[in-house]
Amino acid sequence: MSISGITNTALSGMMAQTTRVGAIASNVANISTSGYSRLNTSLTSVETRSVQATVKQTDQPVDPATELTDLIEAEKSYKANAAVFETGADMWEMLTSIKRD
């Protein structure tokens, strides 16, 4: 896999986690809204070596403990993808500086 492929995969992971956090925020904002059903985010791997987030409404009620757990997991996943992205960017920068010399 190329460096640009690695950074693109990490970027898609960060975007997927951003979508997930948006669904969690909607769930928390509507926790006391009658008739509101929980939004659930599914993450799937795509053939282009990326991650796709799909948000679907469920028939489950909103549970604050579940939302907090999901938020912590999304934060950790986002940070891991950001670290991979930064490492790829550093490698790219090093290669371009070697090429210039």
PDB file of C-alpha atoms in Angstrom:
ATOM      1  CA  MET A   1       0.000   0.000   0.000  1.00  0.00           C
ATOM      2  CA  SER A   2       1.259   3.466  -0.829  1.00  0.00           C
ATOM      3  CA  ILE A   3       1.627   6.320   1.612  1.00  0.00           C
ATOM      4  CA  SER A   4      -1.246   8.157  -0.042  1.00  0.00           C
ATOM      5  CA  GLY A   5      -3.383   5.012   0.294  1.00  0.00           C
ATOM      6  CA  ILE A   6      -2.595   4.839   3.994  1.00  0.00           C
ATOM      7  CA  THR A   7      -3.477   8.482   4.563  1.00  0.00           C
ATOM      8  CA  ASN A   8      -6.682   8.127   2.524  1.00  0.00           C
ATOM      9  CA  THR A   9      -7.746   5.127   4.594  1.00  0.00           C
ATOM     10  CA  ALA A  10      -7.042   7.018   7.820  1.00  0.00           C
ATOM     11  CA  LEU A  11      -8.939  10.042   6.508  1.00  0.00           C
ATOM     12  CA  SER A  12     -11.988   7.928   5.675  1.00  0.00           C
ATOM     13  CA  GLY A  13     -11.819   6.470   9.190  1.00  0.00           C
ATOM     14  CA  MET A  14     -11.805   9.958  10.711  1.00  0.00           C
ATOM     15  CA  MET A  15     -14.760  10.995   8.549  1.00  0.00           C
ATOM     16  CA  ALA A  16     -16.669   7.846   9.548  1.00  0.00           C
ATOM     17  CA  GLN A  17     -16.083   8.576  13.240  1.00  0.00           C
ATOM     18  CA  THR A  18     -17.251  12.160  12.695  1.00  0.00           C
ATOM     19  CA  THR A  19     -20.507  10.798  11.253  1.00  0.00           C
ATOM     20  CA  ARG A  20     -20.802   8.482  14.248  1.00  0.00           C
ATOM     21  CA  VAL A  21     -20.331  11.350  16.716  1.00  0.00           C
ATOM     22  CA  GLY A  22     -23.023  13.318  14.882  1.00  0.00           C
ATOM     23  CA  ALA A  23     -25.495  10.473  15.376  1.00  0.00           C
ATOM     24  CA  ILE A  24     -24.543  10.225  19.055  1.00  0.00           C
ATOM     25  CA  ALA A  25     -25.071  13.976  19.471  1.00  0.00           C
ATOM     26  CA  SER A  26     -28.508  13.686  17.901  1.00  0.00           C
ATOM     27  CA  ASN A  27     -29.394  10.835  20.241  1.00  0.00           C
ATOM     28  CA  VAL A  28     -28.308  12.794  23.319  1.00  0.00           C
ATOM     29  CA  ALA A  29     -30.062  15.979  22.155  1.00  0.00           C
ATOM     30  CA  ASN A  30     -33.326  14.081  21.680  1.00  0.00           C
ATOM     31  CA  ILE A  31     -33.103  11.852  24.736  1.00  0.00           C
ATOM     32  CA  SER A  32     -36.294  13.267  26.251  1.00  0.00           C
ATOM     33  CA  THR A  33     -38.177  13.723  22.969  1.00  0.00           C
ATOM     34  CA  SER A  34     -41.192  11.439  22.946  1.00  0.00           C
ATOM     35  CA  GLY A  35     -41.310   9.082  19.991  1.00  0.00           C
ATOM     36  CA  TYR A  36     -37.624   9.529  19.171  1.00  0.00           C
ATOM     37  CA  SER A  37     -35.777   6.350  18.244  1.00  0.00           C
ATOM     38  CA  ARG A  38     -32.047   5.886  18.602  1.00  0.00           C
ATOM     39  CA  LEU A  39     -29.786   6.423  15.595  1.00  0.00           C
ATOM     40  CA  ASN A  40     -27.233   3.653  15.123  1.00  0.00           C
ATOM     41  CA  THR A  41     -24.078   3.988  13.029  1.00  0.00           C
ATOM     42  CA  SER A  42     -22.718   1.000  11.141  1.00  0.00           C
ATOM     43  CA  LEU A  43     -19.132   1.049   9.907  1.00  0.00           C
ATOM     44  CA  THR A  44     -18.237  -1.090   6.913  1.00  0.00           C
ATOM     45  CA  SER A  45     -15.058  -1.679   4.980  1.00  0.00           C
ATOM     46  CA  VAL A  46     -15.213  -0.665   1.332  1.00  0.00           C
ATOM     47  CA  GLU A  47     -13.200  -2.248  -1.490  1.00  0.00           C
ATOM     48  CA  THR A  48     -11.340   1.019  -2.046  1.00  0.00           C
ATOM     49  CA  ARG A  49      -9.597   0.479   1.313  1.00  0.00           C
ATOM     50  CA  SER A  50     -11.778   2.959   3.111  1.00  0.00           C
ATOM     51  CA  VAL A  51     -14.470   2.979   5.775  1.00  0.00           C
ATOM     52  CA  GLN A  52     -18.088   3.905   5.168  1.00  0.00           C
ATOM     53  CA  ALA A  53     -20.464   5.036   7.915  1.00  0.00           C
ATOM     54  CA  THR A  54     -24.188   4.401   7.558  1.00  0.00           C
ATOM     55  CA  VAL A  55     -26.670   5.895  10.022  1.00  0.00           C
ATOM     56  CA  LYS A  56     -30.008   4.149  10.487  1.00  0.00           C
ATOM     57  CA  GLN A  57     -32.875   4.761  12.862  1.00  0.00           C
ATOM     58  CA  THR A  58     -33.634   1.845  15.178  1.00  0.00           C
ATOM     59  CA  ASP A  59     -36.590   1.015  17.371  1.00  0.00           C
ATOM     60  CA  GLN A  60     -34.420   1.198  20.495  1.00  0.00           C
ATOM     61  CA  PRO A  61     -34.782   3.905  23.134  1.00  0.00           C
ATOM     62  CA  VAL A  62     -31.806   6.148  23.849  1.00  0.00           C
ATOM     63  CA  ASP A  63     -29.650   4.987  26.768  1.00  0.00           C
ATOM     64  CA  PRO A  64     -27.198   7.606  28.121  1.00  0.00           C
ATOM     65  CA  ALA A  65     -24.679   4.929  29.180  1.00  0.00           C
ATOM     66  CA  THR A  66     -24.628   3.446  25.669  1.00  0.00           C
ATOM     67  CA  GLU A  67     -24.180   6.872  24.117  1.00  0.00           C
ATOM     68  CA  LEU A  68     -21.283   7.715  26.446  1.00  0.00           C
ATOM     69  CA  THR A  69     -19.593   4.384  25.728  1.00  0.00           C
ATOM     70  CA  ASP A  70     -20.038   4.867  21.982  1.00  0.00           C
ATOM     71  CA  LEU A  71     -18.666   8.405  22.239  1.00  0.00           C
ATOM     72  CA  ILE A  72     -15.539   7.215  24.049  1.00  0.00           C
ATOM     73  CA  GLU A  73     -15.033   4.491  21.446  1.00  0.00           C
ATOM     74  CA  ALA A  74     -15.471   6.990  18.601  1.00  0.00           C
ATOM     75  CA  GLU A  75     -12.936   9.327  20.216  1.00  0.00           C
ATOM     76  CA  LYS A  76     -10.348   6.543  20.548  1.00  0.00           C
ATOM     77  CA  SER A  77     -10.926   5.418  16.962  1.00  0.00           C
ATOM     78  CA  TYR A  78     -10.635   8.978  15.656  1.00  0.00           C
ATOM     79  CA  LYS A  79      -7.369   9.495  17.552  1.00  0.00           C
ATOM     80  CA  ALA A  80      -5.939   6.237  16.183  1.00  0.00           C
ATOM     81  CA  ASN A  81      -6.802   7.248  12.617  1.00  0.00           C
ATOM     82  CA  ALA A  82      -5.363  10.723  13.198  1.00  0.00           C
ATOM     83  CA  ALA A  83      -2.083   9.189  14.407  1.00  0.00           C
ATOM     84  CA  VAL A  84      -1.871   7.018  11.282  1.00  0.00           C
ATOM     85  CA  PHE A  85      -2.635  10.042   9.099  1.00  0.00           C
ATOM     86  CA  GLU A  86       0.058  12.138  10.805  1.00  0.00           C
ATOM     87  CA  THR A  87       2.603   9.341  10.463  1.00  0.00           C
ATOM     88  CA  GLY A  88       1.809   9.017   6.761  1.00  0.00           C
ATOM     89  CA  ALA A  89       2.135  12.771   6.308  1.00  0.00           C
ATOM     90  CA  ASP A  90       5.497  12.721   8.118  1.00  0.00           C
ATOM     91  CA  MET A  91       6.709   9.885   5.893  1.00  0.00           C
ATOM     92  CA  TRP A  92       5.579  11.774   2.806  1.00  0.00           C
ATOM     93  CA  GLU A  93       7.415  14.891   3.981  1.00  0.00           C
ATOM     94  CA  MET A  94      10.578  12.879   4.616  1.00  0.00           C
ATOM     95  CA  LEU A  95      10.439  11.318   1.155  1.00  0.00           C
ATOM     96  CA  THR A  96      10.000  14.683  -0.527  1.00  0.00           C
ATOM     97  CA  SER A  97      12.938  16.147   1.413  1.00  0.00           C
ATOM     98  CA  ILE A  98      15.134  13.168   0.423  1.00  0.00           C
ATOM     99  CA  LYS A  99      14.121  13.604  -3.205  1.00  0.00           C
ATOM    100  CA  ARG A 100      15.057  17.312  -3.125  1.00  0.00           C
ATOM    101  CA  ASP A 101      18.521  16.609  -1.693  1.00  0.00           C
TER     102      ASP A 101
END
